[in-house]
Short mmCIF file of C-alpha atoms in Angstrom, two decimals:
data_model
loop_
_atom_site.label_atom_id
_atom_site.label_comp_id
_atom_site.label_asym_id
_atom_site.label_seq_id
_atom_site.Cartn_x
_atom_site.Cartn_y
_atom_site.Cartn_z
CA MET E 70 -47.99 -37.40 42.78
CA THR E 71 -44.89 -36.55 44.84
CA ARG E 72 -43.86 -40.21 45.01
CA ALA E 73 -44.28 -40.59 41.25
CA ALA E 74 -42.14 -37.49 40.66
CA ALA E 75 -39.52 -38.86 43.04
CA GLU E 76 -39.42 -42.21 41.24
CA GLU E 77 -39.04 -40.46 37.90
CA TRP E 78 -36.22 -38.32 39.31
CA LEU E 79 -34.56 -41.39 40.77
CA ALA E 80 -34.55 -43.11 37.40
CA GLN E 81 -32.52 -40.34 35.74
CA ASP E 82 -30.24 -39.24 38.59
CA PRO E 83 -26.57 -40.05 37.84
CA ASP E 84 -25.41 -39.42 41.43
CA PRO E 85 -25.26 -42.46 43.78
CA ALA E 86 -25.42 -40.21 46.87
CA THR E 87 -28.65 -38.41 45.97
CA ARG E 88 -30.17 -41.64 44.62
CA ALA E 89 -29.52 -43.26 48.00
CA GLU E 90 -30.98 -40.23 49.80
CA LEU E 91 -34.14 -40.35 47.71
CA ARG E 92 -34.53 -44.13 47.94
CA ALA E 93 -34.26 -43.93 51.74
CA LEU E 94 -36.99 -41.27 51.89
CA LEU E 95 -39.26 -43.30 49.62
CA ASP E 96 -38.73 -46.50 51.60
CA ALA E 97 -39.37 -44.67 54.88
CA GLY E 98 -42.52 -43.03 53.50
CA ASP E 99 -41.26 -39.62 54.63
CA GLU E 100 -43.86 -37.57 52.78
CA ALA E 101 -42.87 -34.28 54.42
CA ALA E 102 -39.24 -34.61 53.30
CA LEU E 103 -40.33 -35.65 49.82
CA ALA E 104 -42.70 -32.70 49.56
CA ASP E 105 -39.92 -30.35 50.64
CA ARG E 106 -37.79 -31.58 47.76
CA PHE E 107 -40.50 -31.89 45.10
CA ALA E 108 -43.24 -29.35 45.91
CA GLY E 109 -41.24 -26.63 44.13
CA ARG E 110 -37.97 -26.12 42.30
CA LEU E 111 -35.01 -23.82 42.53
CA GLU E 112 -35.84 -20.82 40.38
CA PHE E 113 -33.26 -19.68 37.86
CA GLY E 114 -32.93 -15.90 38.08
CA THR E 115 -30.38 -13.14 37.67
CA ALA E 116 -28.36 -14.74 40.50
CA GLY E 117 -28.54 -18.06 38.62
CA LEU E 118 -29.30 -20.93 40.99
CA ARG E 119 -28.50 -21.23 44.66
CA GLY E 120 -29.78 -23.64 47.29
CA GLU E 121 -29.22 -26.55 49.61
CA LEU E 122 -27.52 -29.69 48.31
CA GLY E 123 -29.73 -32.77 48.07
CA ALA E 124 -32.08 -34.74 45.85
CA GLY E 125 -35.01 -33.29 43.92
CA PRO E 126 -35.82 -30.15 41.92
CA ASN E 127 -35.83 -27.95 45.03
CA ARG E 128 -32.19 -28.78 45.74
CA MET E 129 -28.78 -28.32 44.12
CA ASN E 130 -27.71 -31.62 42.58
CA ARG E 131 -26.38 -33.11 39.36
CA VAL E 132 -29.79 -33.31 37.70
CA THR E 133 -30.54 -29.66 38.48
CA VAL E 134 -27.12 -28.61 37.19
CA MET E 135 -27.31 -30.66 33.99
CA ARG E 136 -30.74 -29.21 33.23
CA ALA E 137 -29.36 -25.71 33.80
CA ALA E 138 -26.43 -26.40 31.49
CA ALA E 139 -28.72 -27.78 28.79
CA GLY E 140 -30.99 -24.73 29.05
CA LEU E 141 -28.01 -22.38 28.84
CA ALA E 142 -26.75 -24.25 25.77
CA ALA E 143 -30.14 -24.02 24.08
CA ARG E 144 -30.34 -20.28 24.71
CA LEU E 145 -26.82 -19.68 23.37
CA LEU E 146 -27.51 -21.74 20.25
CA GLU E 147 -30.54 -19.55 19.46
CA GLU E 148 -28.24 -16.73 18.39
CA ALA E 149 -25.22 -18.73 17.25
CA ALA E 150 -23.78 -17.89 13.86
CA ASP E 151 -21.12 -19.99 12.09
CA GLU E 152 -18.93 -20.71 15.10
CA PRO E 153 -20.27 -22.73 18.05
CA PRO E 154 -20.75 -20.60 21.17
CA GLY E 155 -18.01 -20.86 23.79
CA VAL E 156 -18.50 -21.07 27.55
CA VAL E 157 -15.82 -20.91 30.25
CA ILE E 158 -16.58 -22.76 33.48
CA GLY E 159 -15.14 -22.13 36.94
CA TYR E 160 -15.75 -23.63 40.35
CA ASP E 161 -14.83 -23.13 43.99
CA ALA E 162 -13.99 -25.72 46.68
CA ARG E 163 -17.50 -26.37 48.01
CA HIS E 164 -19.05 -29.81 48.18
CA ASN E 165 -19.78 -31.04 44.61
CA SER E 166 -18.47 -27.88 42.91
CA GLU E 167 -15.97 -29.71 40.71
CA ARG E 168 -18.51 -32.42 39.87
CA PHE E 169 -21.09 -29.79 38.86
CA ALA E 170 -18.47 -28.04 36.70
CA LEU E 171 -17.57 -31.29 34.94
CA ASP E 172 -21.24 -32.09 34.33
CA THR E 173 -21.68 -28.62 32.84
CA ALA E 174 -18.73 -29.15 30.51
CA ALA E 175 -20.09 -32.53 29.41
CA VAL E 176 -23.57 -31.18 28.66
CA LEU E 177 -22.28 -28.10 26.82
CA THR E 178 -19.87 -30.02 24.61
CA GLY E 179 -22.52 -32.67 24.02
CA ALA E 180 -24.77 -29.89 22.69
CA GLY E 181 -22.04 -28.82 20.27
CA LEU E 182 -20.62 -25.86 22.21
CA THR E 183 -17.00 -25.09 22.97
CA ALA E 184 -16.21 -25.34 26.68
CA TRP E 185 -13.17 -24.30 28.69
CA LEU E 186 -12.70 -25.43 32.29
CA LEU E 187 -10.59 -23.48 34.78
CA PRO E 188 -7.62 -25.55 36.03
CA GLY E 189 -8.85 -25.97 39.61
CA PRO E 190 -10.87 -24.33 42.39
CA LEU E 191 -10.38 -20.60 41.85
CA PRO E 192 -11.93 -17.26 42.87
CA THR E 193 -15.04 -16.06 41.07
CA PRO E 194 -13.25 -12.94 39.70
CA VAL E 195 -10.81 -15.21 37.83
CA LEU E 196 -13.78 -16.77 36.03
CA ALA E 197 -15.38 -13.38 35.34
CA HIS E 198 -12.10 -12.11 33.88
CA ALA E 199 -11.65 -15.27 31.80
CA VAL E 200 -14.95 -14.68 29.97
CA GLY E 201 -13.64 -11.50 28.40
CA TYR E 202 -10.06 -12.71 28.05
CA LEU E 203 -11.11 -15.78 26.06
CA GLY E 204 -13.83 -13.98 24.12
CA ALA E 205 -16.37 -16.48 25.44
CA ASP E 206 -20.08 -16.08 24.82
CA ALA E 207 -20.90 -16.94 28.44
CA GLY E 208 -19.39 -18.10 31.70
CA VAL E 209 -20.56 -20.34 34.53
CA MET E 210 -19.24 -20.18 38.09
CA VAL E 211 -20.19 -23.00 40.44
CA THR E 212 -20.26 -21.35 43.86
CA ALA E 213 -22.58 -20.39 46.68
CA SER E 214 -20.24 -17.56 47.70
CA HIS E 215 -20.68 -17.00 51.45
CA ASN E 216 -23.71 -19.24 52.00
CA PRO E 217 -23.65 -22.03 54.64
CA PRO E 218 -21.72 -25.26 53.92
CA ARG E 219 -24.85 -27.19 52.91
CA ASP E 220 -25.45 -24.89 49.91
CA ASN E 221 -24.09 -24.60 46.42
CA GLY E 222 -24.95 -22.44 43.44
CA TYR E 223 -24.63 -21.76 39.72
CA LYS E 224 -23.87 -18.23 38.56
CA VAL E 225 -24.08 -17.29 34.86
CA TYR E 226 -22.14 -14.54 33.07
CA TRP E 227 -22.74 -13.28 29.54
CA GLY E 228 -20.22 -12.37 26.87
CA ASP E 229 -19.54 -8.93 28.37
CA GLY E 230 -18.11 -10.62 31.46
CA ALA E 231 -20.93 -9.40 33.71
CA GLN E 232 -23.68 -11.36 35.40
CA ILE E 233 -26.87 -11.79 33.42
CA VAL E 234 -29.84 -9.42 33.73
CA PRO E 235 -33.45 -9.65 32.53
CA PRO E 236 -34.73 -10.80 30.14
CA LEU E 237 -31.86 -13.26 29.77
CA ASP E 238 -32.67 -14.92 33.08
CA THR E 239 -36.27 -15.66 32.10
CA GLU E 240 -35.18 -16.81 28.63
CA ILE E 241 -32.64 -19.24 30.10
CA SER E 242 -35.21 -20.36 32.69
CA ALA E 243 -37.72 -21.11 29.93
CA ALA E 244 -35.07 -23.09 28.07
CA ILE E 245 -34.34 -25.07 31.25
CA ASP E 246 -38.06 -25.86 31.60
CA ALA E 247 -38.01 -27.37 28.11
CA VAL E 248 -35.20 -29.82 28.94
CA GLY E 249 -36.26 -33.46 29.14
CA ARG E 250 -34.65 -36.26 31.12
CA VAL E 251 -30.96 -35.69 31.78
CA ASP E 252 -30.10 -39.34 31.16
CA GLU E 253 -31.15 -38.71 27.55
CA LEU E 254 -28.90 -35.65 27.05
CA PRO E 255 -25.93 -36.16 24.72
CA LEU E 256 -22.72 -35.78 26.73
CA GLY E 257 -19.40 -34.72 25.25
CA THR E 258 -15.79 -35.09 26.34
CA GLY E 259 -13.99 -32.53 24.22
CA TRP E 260 -13.68 -29.60 26.56
CA THR E 261 -10.36 -27.83 27.20
CA VAL E 262 -8.87 -27.69 30.68
CA LEU E 263 -7.06 -24.37 30.90
CA GLY E 264 -3.64 -23.94 32.48
CA ASP E 265 -2.12 -21.39 34.81
CA GLU E 266 -1.94 -18.88 31.97
CA ILE E 267 -5.58 -17.99 32.69
CA VAL E 268 -4.66 -17.00 36.26
CA GLU E 269 -1.62 -15.10 35.02
CA ALA E 270 -3.81 -13.15 32.59
CA TYR E 271 -5.98 -12.07 35.52
CA LEU E 272 -2.92 -11.13 37.58
CA HIS E 273 -1.55 -9.12 34.67
CA GLY E 274 -4.81 -7.18 34.58
CA LEU E 275 -4.58 -6.46 38.31
CA SER E 276 -1.02 -5.21 37.92
CA ARG E 277 -2.37 -2.37 35.76
CA LEU E 278 -4.53 -0.97 38.58
CA PRO E 279 -3.58 2.50 39.88
CA LEU E 280 -1.77 1.21 42.97
CA GLY E 281 0.82 3.97 43.43
CA THR E 282 4.35 3.23 44.60
CA ALA E 283 4.09 3.04 48.42
CA ARG E 284 4.56 -0.55 49.58
CA ASP E 285 5.30 -0.47 53.32
CA VAL E 286 2.25 -2.12 54.87
CA ARG E 287 1.72 -5.08 57.21
CA VAL E 288 -1.40 -7.08 56.39
CA ALA E 289 -3.16 -9.90 58.23
CA TYR E 290 -5.36 -11.97 55.92
CA THR E 291 -7.90 -14.77 55.93
CA PRO E 292 -9.59 -16.52 52.99
CA LEU E 293 -12.21 -17.98 55.41
CA HIS E 294 -11.52 -21.56 54.25
CA GLY E 295 -12.16 -20.48 50.66
CA VAL E 296 -10.16 -20.31 47.44
CA GLY E 297 -8.72 -16.80 47.70
CA ARG E 298 -5.38 -17.36 49.44
CA ASP E 299 -3.09 -18.54 46.64
CA VAL E 300 -4.30 -16.04 44.06
CA LEU E 301 -4.20 -13.16 46.56
CA LEU E 302 -0.64 -14.01 47.63
CA ARG E 303 0.43 -14.13 43.99
CA ALA E 304 -1.32 -10.81 43.33
CA PHE E 305 0.52 -9.16 46.23
CA ARG E 306 3.81 -10.56 44.91
CA TRP E 307 3.09 -9.44 41.33
CA THR E 308 2.41 -5.87 42.45
CA GLY E 309 5.32 -5.63 44.90
CA LEU E 310 3.23 -5.60 48.07
CA PRO E 311 4.58 -7.50 51.09
CA ALA E 312 3.11 -10.96 51.65
CA PRO E 313 0.31 -10.87 54.22
CA ALA E 314 0.32 -13.03 57.33
CA VAL E 315 -2.37 -15.66 56.80
CA VAL E 316 -4.61 -17.22 59.46
CA ALA E 317 -3.32 -20.80 59.53
CA GLU E 318 -6.59 -22.33 60.75
CA GLN E 319 -8.50 -20.86 57.76
CA ALA E 320 -5.80 -20.97 55.08
CA GLU E 321 -6.74 -24.18 53.25
CA PRO E 322 -9.98 -24.56 51.30
CA ASP E 323 -12.49 -26.54 53.40
CA PRO E 324 -16.13 -26.89 52.28
CA ASP E 325 -17.28 -27.44 55.87
CA PHE E 326 -15.94 -24.04 57.06
CA PRO E 327 -15.19 -25.52 60.51
CA THR E 328 -14.07 -22.36 62.35
CA VAL E 329 -17.03 -20.10 61.51
CA ALA E 330 -20.79 -20.31 61.98
CA PHE E 331 -21.32 -18.61 58.59
CA PRO E 332 -18.44 -18.14 56.10
CA ASN E 333 -19.38 -14.51 55.56
CA PRO E 334 -17.06 -11.77 56.84
CA GLU E 335 -20.13 -9.61 57.55
CA GLU E 336 -21.35 -12.10 60.17
CA PRO E 337 -20.41 -11.56 63.84
CA GLY E 338 -17.39 -13.65 64.81
CA ALA E 339 -16.33 -14.56 61.28
CA MET E 340 -13.22 -12.34 61.44
CA ASP E 341 -12.23 -13.13 65.03
CA LEU E 342 -9.18 -15.24 64.11
CA VAL E 343 -7.75 -12.72 61.65
CA LEU E 344 -8.29 -9.92 64.16
CA GLU E 345 -6.35 -11.96 66.73
CA LEU E 346 -3.55 -12.51 64.21
CA ALA E 347 -3.44 -8.80 63.42
CA GLU E 348 -3.19 -7.86 67.10
CA ALA E 349 -0.41 -10.39 67.65
CA SER E 350 1.56 -9.36 64.56
CA GLY E 351 1.06 -5.60 64.83
CA SER E 352 -0.59 -5.38 61.42
CA ASP E 353 -1.63 -2.08 59.86
CA LEU E 354 -4.51 -3.65 57.99
CA VAL E 355 -6.81 -6.67 58.23
CA ILE E 356 -8.25 -8.19 55.05
CA ALA E 357 -10.75 -11.03 54.68
CA ASN E 358 -12.19 -12.53 51.52
CA ASP E 359 -15.38 -14.53 51.45
CA PRO E 360 -15.00 -18.16 50.25
CA ASP E 361 -15.11 -17.41 46.51
CA ALA E 362 -13.05 -14.21 46.99
CA ASP E 363 -15.37 -11.81 45.21
CA ARG E 364 -15.95 -9.82 48.41
CA CYS E 365 -13.43 -8.01 50.59
CA ALA E 366 -13.78 -7.06 54.26
CA VAL E 367 -11.33 -4.77 56.05
CA ALA E 368 -10.51 -3.79 59.62
CA VAL E 369 -8.09 -1.08 60.73
CA PRO E 370 -6.44 0.05 63.97
CA ALA E 371 -8.78 2.31 65.91
CA PRO E 372 -7.52 5.64 67.30
CA ASP E 373 -8.31 4.49 70.85
CA GLY E 374 -6.68 1.08 70.43
CA GLY E 375 -7.79 -2.26 69.11
CA LEU E 376 -9.14 -2.93 65.62
CA ARG E 377 -12.42 -1.95 64.10
CA PRO E 378 -14.04 -3.38 60.96
CA LEU E 379 -14.93 -0.86 58.29
CA THR E 380 -18.42 -0.95 56.89
CA GLY E 381 -18.81 -1.63 53.20
CA ASP E 382 -19.78 2.01 52.73
CA GLU E 383 -16.72 3.30 54.59
CA LEU E 384 -14.35 1.23 52.47
CA GLY E 385 -16.32 2.18 49.37
CA GLY E 386 -15.80 5.87 50.12
CA LEU E 387 -12.08 5.44 50.74
CA LEU E 388 -11.51 3.42 47.58
CA ALA E 389 -13.57 5.86 45.50
CA GLU E 390 -11.40 8.79 46.53
CA TYR E 391 -8.26 6.73 46.00
CA VAL E 392 -9.24 5.71 42.46
CA LEU E 393 -10.50 9.18 41.50
CA GLY E 394 -7.26 10.70 42.73
CA ARG E 395 -5.26 8.40 40.44
CA THR E 396 -7.35 8.38 37.27
CA HIS E 397 -8.06 11.14 34.79
CA GLY E 398 -10.78 12.56 32.57
CA THR E 399 -14.21 14.18 32.85
CA ASP E 400 -15.85 11.09 31.35
CA ARG E 401 -15.17 9.02 34.47
CA LEU E 402 -18.09 7.35 36.22
CA VAL E 403 -18.42 5.88 39.70
CA ALA E 404 -21.45 3.81 40.65
CA THR E 405 -23.16 2.32 43.66
CA THR E 406 -26.54 0.87 44.56
CA ILE E 407 -29.75 2.23 45.94
CA VAL E 408 -29.09 0.66 49.36
CA SER E 409 -25.54 1.99 49.67
CA SER E 410 -24.49 5.31 51.20
CA SER E 411 -25.22 8.57 49.43
CA LEU E 412 -21.63 9.62 50.17
CA LEU E 413 -20.39 8.44 46.77
CA GLY E 414 -22.46 11.10 45.04
CA ARG E 415 -20.79 13.83 47.09
CA ILE E 416 -17.33 12.43 46.42
CA ALA E 417 -18.04 12.31 42.68
CA ALA E 418 -19.31 15.89 42.67
CA ALA E 419 -16.15 17.06 44.46
CA HIS E 420 -14.05 15.38 41.75
CA ARG E 421 -16.34 16.74 39.01
CA VAL E 422 -17.24 13.32 37.64
CA ARG E 423 -20.59 11.61 37.23
CA SER E 424 -22.03 9.11 39.70
CA ALA E 425 -24.79 6.59 39.08
CA VAL E 426 -27.15 4.66 41.35
CA THR E 427 -28.46 1.23 40.34
CA LEU E 428 -30.47 -1.60 41.79
CA THR E 429 -28.59 -3.95 44.12
CA GLY E 430 -26.15 -6.36 42.54
CA PHE E 431 -23.12 -6.06 40.32
CA LYS E 432 -25.13 -7.25 37.34
CA TRP E 433 -26.65 -3.74 37.41
CA LEU E 434 -23.56 -1.82 38.54
CA MET E 435 -21.53 -3.09 35.61
CA ARG E 436 -24.18 -1.75 33.23
CA ALA E 437 -24.43 1.69 34.83
CA ALA E 438 -22.28 3.45 32.25
CA ALA E 439 -23.86 5.40 29.40
CA PRO E 440 -21.99 5.29 26.06
CA ALA E 441 -20.07 8.45 26.94
CA ASP E 442 -19.04 7.19 30.39
CA ARG E 443 -15.91 5.36 31.49
CA LEU E 444 -16.53 3.34 34.66
CA VAL E 445 -13.53 3.49 37.00
CA PHE E 446 -15.07 2.34 40.29
CA ALA E 447 -18.20 0.64 41.54
CA TYR E 448 -19.19 -0.77 44.90
CA GLU E 449 -22.09 -2.07 46.95
CA GLU E 450 -22.33 -1.96 50.71
CA ALA E 451 -22.27 -5.77 50.98
CA LEU E 452 -18.46 -5.70 50.69
CA GLY E 453 -18.38 -5.84 46.89
CA TYR E 454 -15.93 -3.61 44.98
CA CYS E 455 -14.84 -3.22 41.37
CA VAL E 456 -11.63 -1.20 41.18
CA GLY E 457 -10.63 0.09 37.76
CA GLY E 458 -8.09 2.37 36.19
CA ASP E 459 -7.97 4.73 33.26
CA ASP E 460 -8.69 1.81 30.93
CA GLY E 461 -11.74 0.73 32.92
CA PRO E 462 -12.41 -2.30 35.13
CA VAL E 463 -10.17 -5.36 35.16
CA VAL E 464 -13.16 -7.54 36.00
CA HIS E 465 -16.76 -6.71 35.13
CA ASP E 466 -17.94 -7.93 38.51
CA LYS E 467 -17.04 -7.52 42.14
CA ASP E 468 -13.45 -8.56 42.82
CA GLY E 469 -12.20 -9.20 46.35
CA ILE E 470 -8.60 -9.69 45.19
CA GLY E 471 -8.41 -6.41 43.28
CA ALA E 472 -10.05 -4.59 46.21
CA ALA E 473 -7.52 -6.12 48.61
CA LEU E 474 -4.65 -4.81 46.48
CA ALA E 475 -6.17 -1.34 46.31
CA VAL E 476 -6.81 -1.01 50.03
CA ALA E 477 -3.33 -2.35 50.85
CA ALA E 478 -1.79 0.25 48.50
CA LEU E 479 -3.99 2.94 50.05
CA ALA E 480 -2.89 1.95 53.57
CA ALA E 481 0.76 1.95 52.48
CA GLN E 482 0.41 5.47 51.05
CA ALA E 483 -1.32 6.66 54.22
CA ARG E 484 1.50 5.19 56.33
CA LEU E 485 4.07 6.94 54.13
CA ASP E 486 2.20 10.21 54.71
CA GLY E 487 2.10 9.64 58.47
CA ARG E 488 -1.63 8.98 58.37
CA THR E 489 -3.96 6.03 58.93
CA LEU E 490 -7.14 4.90 57.21
CA ALA E 491 -9.02 6.11 60.29
CA ASP E 492 -7.55 9.57 59.66
CA LEU E 493 -8.70 9.43 56.02
CA LEU E 494 -12.23 8.55 57.14
CA ASP E 495 -12.23 11.59 59.43
CA ASP E 496 -11.04 13.76 56.55
CA GLN E 497 -13.96 12.56 54.43
CA ALA E 498 -16.42 13.29 57.22
CA ARG E 499 -15.13 16.87 57.51
CA ARG E 500 -15.40 17.41 53.75
CA HIS E 501 -18.73 15.75 53.03
CA GLY E 502 -20.48 15.26 56.37
CA LEU E 503 -20.45 12.02 58.32
CA HIS E 504 -22.49 9.45 56.37
CA ALA E 505 -23.15 6.67 58.88
CA THR E 506 -24.88 3.48 57.80
CA ALA E 507 -26.15 0.34 59.47
CA GLN E 508 -28.30 -2.67 58.73
CA LEU E 509 -31.18 -4.47 60.30
CA SER E 510 -31.27 -8.00 58.90
CA VAL E 511 -33.98 -10.44 59.94
CA ARG E 512 -33.74 -14.12 58.95
CA LEU E 513 -37.25 -15.40 58.14
CA PRO E 514 -37.21 -18.92 56.67
CA ASP E 515 -40.83 -18.61 55.52
CA PRO E 516 -40.96 -16.48 52.34
CA GLU E 517 -44.59 -15.61 53.11
CA LEU E 518 -43.49 -13.79 56.28
CA ILE E 519 -41.02 -11.71 54.26
CA ALA E 520 -43.66 -10.86 51.65
CA ALA E 521 -46.23 -10.04 54.35
CA ALA E 522 -43.86 -7.68 56.17
CA SER E 523 -43.04 -5.85 52.93
CA ALA E 524 -46.71 -5.59 51.97
CA ALA E 525 -47.71 -4.25 55.39
CA LEU E 526 -45.06 -1.54 55.26
CA ARG E 527 -46.18 -0.57 51.75
CA ARG E 528 -49.84 -0.34 52.80
CA GLU E 529 -49.16 1.74 55.87
CA PRO E 530 -45.72 3.40 55.92
CA PRO E 531 -44.83 5.33 59.08
CA LYS E 532 -45.18 9.09 59.17
CA ALA E 533 -42.03 9.38 61.30
CA LEU E 534 -39.19 7.21 62.59
CA ALA E 535 -37.15 8.04 65.70
CA GLY E 536 -38.46 11.59 65.66
CA ARG E 537 -37.56 12.18 62.01
CA ALA E 538 -40.42 12.95 59.65
CA VAL E 539 -40.79 10.62 56.67
CA THR E 540 -40.68 13.13 53.82
CA ALA E 541 -41.20 10.70 50.93
CA VAL E 542 -41.99 7.04 50.31
CA ASP E 543 -40.60 5.46 47.12
CA ASP E 544 -42.16 2.16 46.09
CA LEU E 545 -39.38 0.38 44.21
CA THR E 546 -41.86 -2.01 42.59
CA GLN E 547 -42.98 0.96 40.47
CA GLY E 548 -39.48 1.69 39.23
CA LEU E 549 -37.53 4.70 40.41
CA ALA E 550 -35.58 7.31 38.45
CA GLY E 551 -35.32 5.07 35.44
CA LEU E 552 -34.42 1.94 37.41
CA PRO E 553 -36.18 -1.36 36.67
CA PRO E 554 -38.93 -2.34 39.12
CA THR E 555 -37.78 -4.42 42.10
CA GLU E 556 -39.27 -5.52 45.38
CA GLY E 557 -38.58 -2.93 48.08
CA LEU E 558 -39.47 0.38 49.66
CA ARG E 559 -37.39 3.48 50.36
CA LEU E 560 -38.33 5.90 53.11
CA ARG E 561 -36.70 9.31 52.88
CA LEU E 562 -36.45 11.10 56.20
CA ALA E 563 -35.63 14.59 57.39
CA ASP E 564 -32.00 15.78 57.43
CA GLY E 565 -30.83 13.44 54.70
CA ALA E 566 -31.57 10.19 56.52
CA ARG E 567 -33.12 7.24 54.70
CA VAL E 568 -34.27 3.63 55.16
CA VAL E 569 -34.52 1.00 52.41
CA VAL E 570 -36.39 -2.24 53.12
CA ARG E 571 -36.12 -5.17 50.72
CA PRO E 572 -35.96 -8.97 50.70
CA SER E 573 -32.51 -10.45 50.16
CA GLY E 574 -31.91 -11.82 46.69
CA THR E 575 -29.78 -14.75 47.90
CA GLU E 576 -30.86 -15.56 51.48
CA PRO E 577 -34.16 -15.93 53.38
CA LYS E 578 -33.85 -12.50 54.99
CA LEU E 579 -35.63 -9.17 55.13
CA LYS E 580 -32.90 -6.56 54.91
CA CYS E 581 -33.17 -2.94 56.02
CA TYR E 582 -30.51 -0.36 55.17
CA LEU E 583 -30.24 2.74 57.37
CA GLU E 584 -28.32 5.97 56.78
CA VAL E 585 -28.00 9.21 58.71
CA VAL E 586 -25.96 12.23 57.63
CA THR E 587 -24.39 14.22 60.46
CA PRO E 588 -22.65 17.56 59.79
CA VAL E 589 -19.16 17.80 61.27
CA THR E 590 -18.47 21.21 62.74
CA GLY E 591 -15.92 20.22 65.34
CA ASP E 592 -14.69 16.93 66.75
CA VAL E 593 -15.32 14.01 64.38
CA ALA E 594 -15.44 11.54 67.28
CA ALA E 595 -18.33 13.48 68.80
CA ALA E 596 -20.14 13.42 65.46
CA ARG E 597 -19.64 9.65 65.28
CA THR E 598 -21.15 9.25 68.73
CA ARG E 599 -24.20 11.28 67.70
CA ALA E 600 -24.57 9.34 64.46
CA ALA E 601 -24.32 5.99 66.27
CA ALA E 602 -27.06 7.06 68.67
CA ASP E 603 -29.24 8.24 65.77
CA LEU E 604 -28.77 4.94 63.93
CA ALA E 605 -29.60 2.94 67.06
CA ALA E 606 -32.79 4.93 67.57
CA LEU E 607 -33.73 4.51 63.92
CA ARG E 608 -33.12 0.77 64.12
CA THR E 609 -35.30 0.43 67.23
CA ALA E 610 -38.10 2.45 65.65
CA LEU E 611 -37.96 0.33 62.50
CA GLU E 612 -38.08 -2.92 64.49
CA GLU E 613 -41.19 -1.63 66.26
CA THR E 614 -42.78 -0.57 62.97
CA LEU E 615 -42.13 -3.91 61.25
CA ALA E 616 -43.23 -5.89 64.34
CA LEU E 617 -41.39 -8.98 63.11
CA PRO E 618 -41.18 -12.16 65.20
#
């Protein structure tokens, strides 16, 4: 059966490279490799598609992409009125990204839709902004973000400029299932290739952010071999910020990401080169984007010398206070996710505005606002930030370029005031208590191991962790405080601590999010030492409880 499916796939595949790969496996009789490619298929969900490049339905390839485009077209046509639906398509610099974008444009126009193609490899937030700017009905971004070089992906946005949520994902997935052979799809040629005006429109939006007037800041920057550099440099120039020093070895887009093991600024070692550049150049601030520039990582000079990366929660707290101090109105809303720090709620209360907590992912964060709310800031601990102003967000998604501008402006203002970002973090700890967070992330390539670990914890949750009583267990599959059901478990512990355990939505990992809240009654450094010890003990206790290999 697998060989027959492979032969059928081979007959419709337009790509010489994947045809050659599949023919070689068939000729060699490599049943295991064939089964790996044909025993399942990449599932289309709220993150779209993401997976390893190669032949077959369980890989990212031209057939998979054309089927996805045809399914998206069918779903859009279901609710089309007089005008054909319009879709804007973007792509990064990964292997096959441009080819997948062109195939998408051909399938969409062949189905009678209007398609616009971004003018070259560009950051994901440019695509997300373009959806709203053009009044498109949907957007497609071909990217695997910070995944390894062998991967690619297909992210879908709806007409509001935000990533899709249920039930749209299942509706599009069903439409994809109904697609026949791709060599029988009608293909068009009438799409529009956009010019630089689409990038300028995005930059104009960023220039309206509440960035203050202070501009004296020295920044070291890396795009991690991705597509962020040129747009970020233009954004700094547009807003009057000094041009950052850029890591030469990582400045040009390179789909093989040769200087890093994983092109993710959260991974150990990924920021080593930009930290070296910052030390050598005496920079006040270190900024890294992930390869599609929708995430932003930051490091700052430490009080005792050297540079220390900020956690996503630390930068989220700083940016929240910065935005709330420069926007106005009691209808303002700030939002974060269930796995992020509880600090944002305390910051919002101090500013007398509402805060919201959503499931993980910006698809949920961008829908956190009730009709009476005006979202001005949202973040998730995985280095994703949406910075807005009094007129709301520039991009209805995470935006690593906008976040870079905001943190550079914040650092410039702190420098003008004779302060540092480290000082501002200490100020927050004194006002709200020290909210310290950490992660335990376990890569488990077998999905059954991830599911088994989650199920075991649900069946028998611990009564205590690291000497802290577990005061409540929240099963996220049952929904929580009005949130949609999702796979995961939250353990609430004594003294405001908590642990959330969930499978990653984009990688084969079990992810655990830890938080402790330490009152600050004296020296903040001493409180940080206590919090670090508490987090380490909690991490060890959780590892023992999960008993993972």
